[in-house]
Amino acid sequence: EAARAAEDALMLPQFTRAIIEQRLTRLGLEPGPADGTFDRDTRRAIRRYQRASDLPVTGFLTQPIVARLLTEGFLDILR
């Protein structure tokens, strides 16, 4: 519940949530549709990302994970 509360405190707009889902899709983590709704598939994809990145596996986002996903996505665009 602490992880959920921390993610809720980020107050991520639906647009940002959709971008995160798109990034997870590009990484092959299968979050489902990039609609900004974090459903069961999105949570699984976040856990896969956390596991692959050697982070605590909660299925919820933290500010550092959001920054990392968005930054990595931006760097991919520049390449």
mmCIF file of C-alpha atoms in Angstrom:
data_model
loop_
_atom_site.group_PDB
_atom_site.id
_atom_site.type_symbol
_atom_site.label_atom_id
_atom_site.label_comp_id
_atom_site.label_asym_id
_atom_site.label_seq_id
_atom_site.Cartn_x
_atom_site.Cartn_y
_atom_site.Cartn_z
ATOM 1 C CA GLU A 1 0.000 0.000 0.000
ATOM 2 C CA ALA A 2 2.921 2.360 0.610
ATOM 3 C CA ALA A 3 4.059 1.886 -2.992
ATOM 4 C CA ARG A 4 0.554 2.662 -4.270
ATOM 5 C CA ALA A 5 0.350 5.766 -2.075
ATOM 6 C CA ALA A 6 3.753 6.965 -3.297
ATOM 7 C CA GLU A 7 2.668 6.556 -6.922
ATOM 8 C CA ASP A 8 -0.647 8.304 -6.256
ATOM 9 C CA ALA A 9 1.284 11.208 -4.705
ATOM 10 C CA LEU A 10 3.048 11.728 -8.055
ATOM 11 C CA MET A 11 -0.319 12.774 -9.526
ATOM 12 C CA LEU A 12 0.745 11.690 -13.008
ATOM 13 C CA PRO A 13 -1.511 13.090 -15.739
ATOM 14 C CA GLN A 14 -3.109 10.526 -18.039
ATOM 15 C CA PHE A 15 -0.936 11.796 -20.910
ATOM 16 C CA THR A 16 2.253 11.022 -18.952
ATOM 17 C CA ARG A 17 0.881 7.622 -17.975
ATOM 18 C CA ALA A 18 0.236 6.878 -21.660
ATOM 19 C CA ILE A 19 3.806 7.892 -22.562
ATOM 20 C CA ILE A 20 5.115 5.546 -19.876
ATOM 21 C CA GLU A 21 2.987 2.730 -21.306
ATOM 22 C CA GLN A 22 4.358 3.486 -24.792
ATOM 23 C CA ARG A 23 7.903 3.300 -23.420
ATOM 24 C CA LEU A 24 7.173 -0.032 -21.723
ATOM 25 C CA THR A 25 5.784 -1.292 -25.051
ATOM 26 C CA ARG A 26 8.972 -0.240 -26.873
ATOM 27 C CA LEU A 27 10.936 -2.179 -24.288
ATOM 28 C CA GLY A 28 8.887 -5.285 -25.113
ATOM 29 C CA LEU A 29 7.291 -5.432 -21.650
ATOM 30 C CA GLU A 30 3.670 -5.741 -22.888
ATOM 31 C CA PRO A 31 1.763 -3.170 -20.796
ATOM 32 C CA GLY A 32 -1.362 -3.387 -22.958
ATOM 33 C CA PRO A 33 -2.914 -0.365 -24.663
ATOM 34 C CA ALA A 34 -1.213 2.998 -24.143
ATOM 35 C CA ASP A 35 -4.369 4.596 -22.791
ATOM 36 C CA GLY A 36 -3.048 6.075 -19.565
ATOM 37 C CA THR A 37 -4.891 3.532 -17.434
ATOM 38 C CA PHE A 38 -2.611 1.362 -15.344
ATOM 39 C CA ASP A 39 -4.378 -1.994 -15.380
ATOM 40 C CA ARG A 40 -3.133 -5.474 -14.496
ATOM 41 C CA ASP A 41 -1.043 -5.710 -17.695
ATOM 42 C CA THR A 42 0.585 -2.349 -17.002
ATOM 43 C CA ARG A 43 1.415 -3.393 -13.446
ATOM 44 C CA ARG A 44 3.023 -6.590 -14.745
ATOM 45 C CA ALA A 45 5.055 -4.571 -17.250
ATOM 46 C CA ILE A 46 6.217 -2.216 -14.504
ATOM 47 C CA ARG A 47 7.267 -5.219 -12.392
ATOM 48 C CA ARG A 48 9.169 -6.650 -15.380
ATOM 49 C CA TYR A 49 10.916 -3.303 -15.837
ATOM 50 C CA GLN A 50 11.791 -3.110 -12.149
ATOM 51 C CA ARG A 51 13.118 -6.679 -12.150
ATOM 52 C CA ALA A 52 15.207 -6.094 -15.308
ATOM 53 C CA SER A 53 16.569 -2.846 -13.841
ATOM 54 C CA ASP A 54 17.431 -4.470 -10.498
ATOM 55 C CA LEU A 55 14.965 -2.233 -8.645
ATOM 56 C CA PRO A 56 12.562 -3.148 -5.840
ATOM 57 C CA VAL A 57 9.672 -4.975 -7.514
ATOM 58 C CA THR A 58 6.360 -3.401 -6.497
ATOM 59 C CA GLY A 59 4.477 -2.824 -9.754
ATOM 60 C CA PHE A 60 4.144 0.847 -8.849
ATOM 61 C CA LEU A 61 6.093 3.847 -10.079
ATOM 62 C CA THR A 62 8.367 6.105 -8.085
ATOM 63 C CA GLN A 63 9.670 9.500 -9.141
ATOM 64 C CA PRO A 64 13.102 8.054 -10.064
ATOM 65 C CA ILE A 65 11.503 5.326 -12.203
ATOM 66 C CA VAL A 66 9.295 7.844 -13.994
ATOM 67 C CA ALA A 67 12.306 10.072 -14.659
ATOM 68 C CA ARG A 68 14.322 7.122 -15.894
ATOM 69 C CA LEU A 69 11.589 5.851 -18.241
ATOM 70 C CA LEU A 70 10.933 9.291 -19.694
ATOM 71 C CA THR A 71 14.636 10.107 -20.042
ATOM 72 C CA GLU A 72 15.458 6.777 -21.677
ATOM 73 C CA GLY A 73 12.553 7.281 -24.082
ATOM 74 C CA PHE A 74 13.772 10.762 -24.995
ATOM 75 C CA LEU A 75 17.309 9.495 -25.548
ATOM 76 C CA ASP A 76 15.954 6.786 -27.877
ATOM 77 C CA ILE A 77 14.328 9.513 -29.969
ATOM 78 C CA LEU A 78 17.649 11.350 -30.259
ATOM 79 C CA ARG A 79 19.517 8.264 -31.440
#
